[in-house]
Amino acid sequence: TATTEIYTLSLPRRSSDLTPRQSSLVDRALTFERATLADVQRPLDQLPTLNSADSPLDQALTLVRDKHPRALRLDAQGQPQDLVETESLLSPSADPAAPAAITLPPDITVREALRLLDVAARPAALVLDAAGRPAGFVTARDLIAPLTGPLAEG
C-alpha cells in the first residue's frame, strides 16, 4: 500500500519573522506554483541523437557506450521524432515502434506536467512549440528543481 506523508510548515504571522530557510522554502514553493514548461524546458541540442533507421539494440548500445540516459531519435529527414530512454530500449517487452516519450505544450504548469509524467510512468517528455514541433525537453528532475533546488544527476 502506498502511504502519503504530509508535512506542514509553521510560519510566523509576519513575513519579516521568517528565517532565511523558511523564506527560501516559501519562495521556491511560489516559484513552483507559477512555473510553466516554457520556464524549465531544456533545449534539444543538449541531447545526443539517434537515427530511427538503426535497430533498437544499436540505439541502446550507442547510449550505453556514451553514458546517456536518453536521446532524441531523428526520422529519416533528420527531424526530431521521439525522446528515447536507454532503459526502454533495453527492455525485452518494449515495442520499438511505440513512442517512448509523451509530448507536452509549453504553457502547462510544472505541477501538471509532473502529474502527467507520473500518470504516463515516463521520466521525461518532449515540449512542443505552438506549431506542434519538438522545441525542448524536460525530465522529472527538471520539474521538481524549482521546488527542491538543483539536484545532481545520478
Coordinates of N, CA and C in Angstrom, one line a residue:
T1 N 0.8 -1.2 0.0 CA 0.0 0.0 0.0 C 0.9 1.2 0.0
A2 N 0.4 2.2 -0.7 CA 1.2 3.5 -0.8 C 0.8 4.3 0.4
T3 N 1.8 5.0 1.0 CA 1.5 5.9 2.0 C 1.9 7.3 1.6
T4 N 1.1 8.3 2.1 CA 1.4 9.7 1.8 C 1.7 10.4 3.1
E5 N 2.9 11.0 3.1 CA 3.3 11.8 4.2 C 3.0 13.3 3.9
I6 N 2.4 13.9 4.9 CA 2.1 15.3 4.7 C 2.9 16.1 5.7
Y7 N 3.6 17.1 5.2 CA 4.4 18.0 6.0 C 3.8 19.3 6.1
T8 N 3.8 19.9 7.3 CA 3.3 21.2 7.4 C 4.4 22.1 7.9
L9 N 4.3 23.4 7.5 CA 5.3 24.3 7.9 C 4.6 25.4 8.7
S10 N 5.1 25.6 9.9 CA 4.6 26.6 10.8 C 5.3 27.9 10.4
L11 N 4.5 28.9 10.0 CA 5.1 30.1 9.6 C 4.6 31.2 10.5
P12 N 5.5 32.2 10.8 CA 5.1 33.3 11.6 C 4.0 34.2 10.9
R13 N 3.3 35.0 11.6 CA 2.3 35.8 11.0 C 2.8 36.9 10.1
R14 N 4.0 37.4 10.4 CA 4.6 38.4 9.6 C 5.7 37.8 8.8
S15 N 5.9 38.2 7.5 CA 6.9 37.7 6.7 C 8.3 38.1 7.2
S16 N 8.4 39.2 7.9 CA 9.6 39.7 8.4 C 10.2 38.8 9.5
D17 N 9.3 37.9 10.1 CA 9.7 37.0 11.1 C 10.2 35.6 10.6
L18 N 10.2 35.5 9.3 CA 10.7 34.2 8.6 C 12.2 34.1 8.8
T19 N 12.6 32.9 9.0 CA 14.1 32.6 9.0 C 14.5 32.6 7.5
P20 N 15.7 32.7 7.2 CA 16.2 32.6 5.8 C 15.8 31.3 5.2
R21 N 15.8 30.2 5.9 CA 15.4 28.9 5.4 C 13.9 28.9 5.1
Q22 N 13.1 29.4 6.0 CA 11.7 29.4 5.7 C 11.3 30.3 4.5
S23 N 12.0 31.5 4.4 CA 11.8 32.4 3.3 C 12.2 31.7 2.0
S24 N 13.3 31.0 2.0 CA 13.7 30.3 0.8 C 12.7 29.2 0.4
L25 N 12.2 28.5 1.3 CA 11.2 27.5 1.0 C 9.9 28.1 0.5
V26 N 9.5 29.2 1.1 CA 8.3 29.9 0.6 C 8.5 30.4 -0.9
D27 N 9.7 31.0 -1.1 CA 10.0 31.5 -2.5 C 10.0 30.3 -3.5
R28 N 10.6 29.2 -3.1 CA 10.6 28.0 -4.0 C 9.2 27.5 -4.3
A29 N 8.4 27.4 -3.2 CA 7.0 26.9 -3.4 C 6.2 27.8 -4.3
L30 N 6.4 29.1 -4.2 CA 5.7 30.1 -5.0 C 6.1 30.0 -6.5
T31 N 7.4 29.8 -6.6 CA 8.0 29.7 -8.0 C 7.5 28.4 -8.6
F32 N 7.4 27.3 -7.9 CA 6.9 26.0 -8.4 C 5.5 26.2 -8.8
E33 N 4.6 26.9 -8.1 CA 3.2 27.1 -8.4 C 3.0 27.9 -9.7
R34 N 3.9 28.8 -10.0 CA 3.8 29.7 -11.1 C 4.5 29.2 -12.4
A35 N 5.5 28.4 -12.2 CA 6.3 28.0 -13.4 C 5.6 27.1 -14.4
T36 N 5.9 27.4 -15.7 CA 5.4 26.6 -16.8 C 6.5 25.8 -17.4
L37 N 6.2 24.9 -18.3 CA 7.3 24.2 -19.0 C 8.2 25.1 -19.8
A38 N 7.7 26.2 -20.3 CA 8.5 27.2 -21.0 C 9.6 27.7 -20.1
D39 N 9.3 27.8 -18.8 CA 10.3 28.3 -17.9 C 11.5 27.3 -17.6
V40 N 11.2 26.0 -17.7 CA 12.1 25.0 -17.2 C 12.6 24.0 -18.3
Q41 N 12.1 24.1 -19.5 CA 12.5 23.2 -20.6 C 13.9 23.4 -20.9
R42 N 14.6 22.3 -21.4 CA 16.0 22.4 -21.8 C 16.0 22.2 -23.4
P43 N 16.9 22.9 -24.0 CA 17.0 22.8 -25.5 C 17.3 21.4 -26.0
L44 N 16.8 21.0 -27.1 CA 17.0 19.7 -27.7 C 18.5 19.4 -28.0
D45 N 19.3 20.5 -28.2 CA 20.7 20.3 -28.6 C 21.5 19.7 -27.4
Q46 N 20.9 19.7 -26.2 CA 21.6 19.0 -25.0 C 21.5 17.5 -25.1
L47 N 20.7 17.0 -26.0 CA 20.5 15.5 -26.1 C 21.4 15.0 -27.3
P48 N 21.9 13.8 -27.1 CA 22.5 13.1 -28.2 C 21.4 12.7 -29.2
T49 N 21.7 12.4 -30.4 CA 20.7 12.0 -31.4 C 20.9 10.6 -31.8
L50 N 19.9 9.9 -32.2 CA 19.9 8.6 -32.7 C 19.1 8.6 -34.0
N51 N 19.5 7.7 -34.9 CA 18.9 7.5 -36.2 C 17.8 6.5 -36.1
S52 N 16.5 6.8 -36.5 CA 15.4 5.9 -36.3 C 15.6 4.7 -37.2
A53 N 16.4 4.7 -38.2 CA 16.6 3.5 -39.0 C 17.5 2.5 -38.3
D54 N 18.3 2.9 -37.3 CA 19.1 1.9 -36.6 C 18.2 1.0 -35.7
S55 N 18.7 -0.2 -35.5 CA 17.9 -1.1 -34.6 C 17.9 -0.6 -33.2
P56 N 16.8 -1.0 -32.4 CA 16.8 -0.6 -31.0 C 18.1 -1.1 -30.3
L57 N 18.6 -2.2 -30.6 CA 19.8 -2.7 -29.9 C 21.0 -1.7 -30.2
D58 N 21.2 -1.3 -31.5 CA 22.2 -0.4 -31.9 C 22.0 1.0 -31.2
Q59 N 20.8 1.4 -31.1 CA 20.5 2.7 -30.4 C 20.8 2.6 -28.9
A60 N 20.5 1.4 -28.3 CA 20.8 1.2 -26.9 C 22.3 1.2 -26.6
L61 N 23.0 0.5 -27.5 CA 24.4 0.4 -27.4 C 25.1 1.7 -27.5
T62 N 24.6 2.6 -28.4 CA 25.2 3.9 -28.5 C 25.0 4.7 -27.2
L63 N 23.8 4.6 -26.6 CA 23.5 5.4 -25.4 C 24.3 4.8 -24.2
V64 N 24.4 3.5 -24.1 CA 25.2 2.9 -23.0 C 26.7 3.3 -23.2
R65 N 27.2 3.2 -24.4 CA 28.6 3.5 -24.6 C 28.9 4.9 -24.3
D66 N 28.0 5.8 -24.6 CA 28.2 7.3 -24.4 C 27.7 7.7 -23.0
K67 N 27.1 6.8 -22.2 CA 26.6 7.0 -20.9 C 25.6 8.1 -20.8
H68 N 24.6 8.0 -21.7 CA 23.4 8.9 -21.7 C 22.2 8.1 -21.4
P69 N 21.3 8.7 -20.5 CA 20.1 8.0 -20.1 C 19.0 8.2 -21.2
R70 N 19.1 9.1 -22.1 CA 18.1 9.3 -23.1 C 18.7 10.1 -24.3
A71 N 18.0 10.0 -25.4 CA 18.4 10.6 -26.6 C 17.2 11.1 -27.5
L72 N 17.5 11.9 -28.4 CA 16.5 12.4 -29.3 C 16.6 11.5 -30.6
R73 N 15.5 10.8 -30.9 CA 15.5 9.9 -32.1 C 15.0 10.8 -33.3
L74 N 15.8 10.8 -34.4 CA 15.5 11.5 -35.6 C 14.9 10.7 -36.6
D75 N 14.0 11.2 -37.4 CA 13.4 10.5 -38.5 C 14.3 10.5 -39.7
A76 N 13.9 9.9 -40.8 CA 14.7 9.8 -42.0 C 15.2 11.1 -42.6
Q77 N 14.4 12.2 -42.3 CA 14.7 13.5 -42.8 C 15.5 14.3 -41.8
G78 N 15.9 13.7 -40.7 CA 16.7 14.3 -39.7 C 15.9 15.2 -38.7
Q79 N 14.6 15.1 -38.7 CA 13.7 15.9 -37.8 C 13.5 15.1 -36.5
P80 N 13.4 15.8 -35.4 CA 13.1 15.2 -34.1 C 11.8 14.3 -34.2
Q81 N 11.9 13.1 -33.8 CA 10.8 12.2 -33.8 C 10.3 11.8 -32.5
D82 N 11.2 11.5 -31.6 CA 10.8 11.0 -30.3 C 12.0 11.1 -29.3
L83 N 11.7 11.1 -28.0 CA 12.6 11.1 -26.9 C 12.7 9.6 -26.5
V84 N 13.9 9.0 -26.5 CA 14.1 7.6 -26.2 C 14.9 7.4 -24.9
E85 N 14.4 6.6 -24.1 CA 15.1 6.3 -22.8 C 15.9 5.0 -23.0
T86 N 17.2 5.0 -22.6 CA 18.0 3.8 -22.7 C 17.4 2.6 -22.1
E87 N 16.8 2.8 -20.9 CA 16.1 1.7 -20.2 C 15.0 1.0 -21.1
S88 N 14.2 1.9 -21.8 CA 13.2 1.3 -22.6 C 13.7 0.6 -23.8
L89 N 14.8 1.0 -24.4 CA 15.4 0.3 -25.5 C 16.0 -1.1 -25.1
L90 N 16.4 -1.2 -23.8 CA 16.9 -2.5 -23.3 C 15.9 -3.4 -22.8
S91 N 14.7 -3.0 -22.6 CA 13.6 -3.8 -22.1 C 13.1 -4.8 -23.2
P92 N 13.1 -6.1 -22.8 CA 12.7 -7.1 -23.8 C 11.2 -7.0 -24.2
S93 N 10.4 -6.3 -23.4 CA 9.0 -6.2 -23.7 C 8.7 -4.9 -24.4
A94 N 9.7 -4.1 -24.7 CA 9.5 -2.8 -25.3 C 9.1 -2.9 -26.8
D95 N 8.1 -2.1 -27.2 CA 7.7 -2.1 -28.6 C 8.6 -1.0 -29.3
P96 N 9.5 -1.4 -30.1 CA 10.4 -0.3 -30.7 C 9.6 0.7 -31.6
A97 N 8.4 0.4 -32.0 CA 7.7 1.3 -32.8 C 6.9 2.3 -32.0
A98 N 6.7 2.0 -30.7 CA 5.9 2.8 -29.8 C 6.7 4.0 -29.4
P99 N 6.0 5.2 -29.3 CA 6.7 6.4 -28.8 C 7.1 6.1 -27.4
A100 N 8.4 6.5 -27.1 CA 8.9 6.4 -25.7 C 8.5 7.5 -24.8
A101 N 8.2 8.6 -25.4 CA 8.0 9.8 -24.6 C 6.6 10.4 -24.8
I102 N 6.2 11.2 -23.8 CA 5.0 11.9 -24.0 C 5.4 13.3 -24.5
T103 N 4.4 14.0 -25.1 CA 4.6 15.4 -25.6 C 3.7 16.3 -24.8
L104 N 4.2 17.5 -24.5 CA 3.5 18.4 -23.7 C 3.6 19.8 -24.3
P105 N 2.6 20.6 -24.1 CA 2.7 22.0 -24.6 C 3.5 22.9 -23.6
P106 N 4.1 23.9 -24.1 CA 5.0 24.7 -23.2 C 4.2 25.6 -22.1
D107 N 2.9 25.7 -22.3 CA 2.2 26.6 -21.4 C 1.6 25.9 -20.2
I108 N 1.7 24.6 -20.1 CA 1.1 24.0 -18.9 C 2.1 24.2 -17.7
T109 N 1.5 24.1 -16.5 CA 2.3 24.3 -15.3 C 3.2 23.1 -15.1
V110 N 4.2 23.4 -14.3 CA 5.2 22.4 -13.9 C 4.5 21.3 -13.1
R111 N 3.6 21.7 -12.2 CA 2.8 20.8 -11.4 C 2.0 19.8 -12.3
E112 N 1.3 20.3 -13.3 CA 0.5 19.5 -14.2 C 1.4 18.6 -15.0
A113 N 2.6 19.1 -15.5 CA 3.5 18.3 -16.3 C 4.0 17.1 -15.4
L114 N 4.3 17.4 -14.2 CA 4.8 16.3 -13.3 C 3.7 15.3 -13.1
R115 N 2.5 15.7 -12.9 CA 1.4 14.7 -12.8 C 1.3 13.9 -14.1
L116 N 1.4 14.5 -15.2 CA 1.3 13.8 -16.5 C 2.4 12.8 -16.7
L117 N 3.6 13.2 -16.3 CA 4.7 12.2 -16.4 C 4.5 11.0 -15.4
D118 N 4.0 11.3 -14.3 CA 3.7 10.2 -13.3 C 2.6 9.3 -13.9
V119 N 1.5 9.8 -14.4 CA 0.5 9.0 -15.0 C 1.0 8.2 -16.1
A120 N 1.8 8.7 -16.9 CA 2.4 8.0 -18.1 C 3.6 7.1 -17.7
A121 N 4.0 7.2 -16.5 CA 5.2 6.4 -16.0 C 6.4 6.7 -16.9
R122 N 6.6 7.9 -17.2 CA 7.8 8.3 -18.0 C 8.6 9.3 -17.3
P123 N 10.0 9.2 -17.4 CA 10.9 10.1 -16.7 C 11.1 11.4 -17.4
A124 N 10.6 11.5 -18.7 CA 10.9 12.7 -19.5 C 9.8 12.9 -20.5
A125 N 9.8 14.2 -21.0 CA 8.8 14.5 -22.1 C 9.4 15.5 -23.0
L126 N 8.9 15.4 -24.3 CA 9.2 16.4 -25.3 C 8.3 17.6 -25.1
V127 N 8.8 18.8 -25.2 CA 8.0 20.0 -25.1 C 7.8 20.5 -26.5
L128 N 6.5 20.7 -26.9 CA 6.2 21.1 -28.3 C 6.1 22.6 -28.4
D129 N 6.4 23.2 -29.6 CA 6.2 24.6 -29.8 C 4.7 24.8 -30.2
A130 N 4.4 26.0 -30.5 CA 3.0 26.3 -30.9 C 2.5 25.6 -32.2
A131 N 3.5 25.3 -33.1 CA 3.2 24.6 -34.3 C 3.2 23.0 -34.1
G132 N 3.4 22.6 -32.9 CA 3.4 21.1 -32.6 C 4.7 20.4 -32.9
R133 N 5.8 21.2 -33.1 CA 7.1 20.6 -33.3 C 7.9 20.5 -32.0
P134 N 8.7 19.5 -31.8 CA 9.5 19.4 -30.6 C 10.5 20.6 -30.5
A135 N 10.4 21.3 -29.3 CA 11.2 22.5 -29.1 C 12.1 22.4 -28.0
G136 N 11.9 21.4 -27.1 CA 12.7 21.2 -25.9 C 12.3 19.9 -25.2
F137 N 12.9 19.7 -24.1 CA 12.5 18.5 -23.3 C 12.6 18.9 -21.8
V138 N 11.9 18.1 -21.0 CA 12.0 18.2 -19.6 C 12.1 16.8 -19.0
T139 N 12.7 16.7 -17.8 CA 12.7 15.5 -17.1 C 12.0 15.7 -15.8
A140 N 11.7 14.7 -15.1 CA 11.0 14.9 -13.8 C 11.9 15.7 -12.8
R141 N 13.2 15.4 -13.0 CA 14.2 16.2 -12.2 C 14.1 17.7 -12.5
D142 N 14.0 18.0 -13.7 CA 13.9 19.5 -14.1 C 12.6 20.1 -13.5
L143 N 11.5 19.3 -13.4 CA 10.3 19.8 -12.9 C 10.2 20.0 -11.4
I144 N 11.0 19.2 -10.7 CA 11.0 19.4 -9.2 C 12.1 20.4 -8.8
A145 N 13.0 20.7 -9.7 CA 14.1 21.6 -9.3 C 13.6 22.9 -8.8
P146 N 12.5 23.5 -9.3 CA 12.1 24.8 -8.8 C 11.7 24.7 -7.3
L147 N 11.3 23.5 -6.9 CA 10.9 23.3 -5.5 C 12.0 22.9 -4.6
T148 N 12.9 22.0 -5.1 CA 14.0 21.5 -4.3 C 15.3 22.2 -4.5
G149 N 15.4 22.9 -5.5 CA 16.7 23.5 -5.9 C 17.4 22.4 -6.9
P150 N 18.4 22.8 -7.5 CA 19.1 21.8 -8.5 C 19.5 20.5 -7.8
L151 N 19.2 19.4 -8.5 CA 19.6 18.1 -8.0 C 20.8 17.6 -8.8
A152 N 21.7 16.9 -8.3 CA 22.8 16.3 -9.0 C 22.3 15.2 -9.9
E153 N 22.8 15.0 -11.1 CA 22.5 13.9 -11.9 C 23.0 12.6 -11.3
G154 N 22.3 11.6 -11.5 CA 22.8 10.3 -10.9 C 21.8 9.2 -10.9

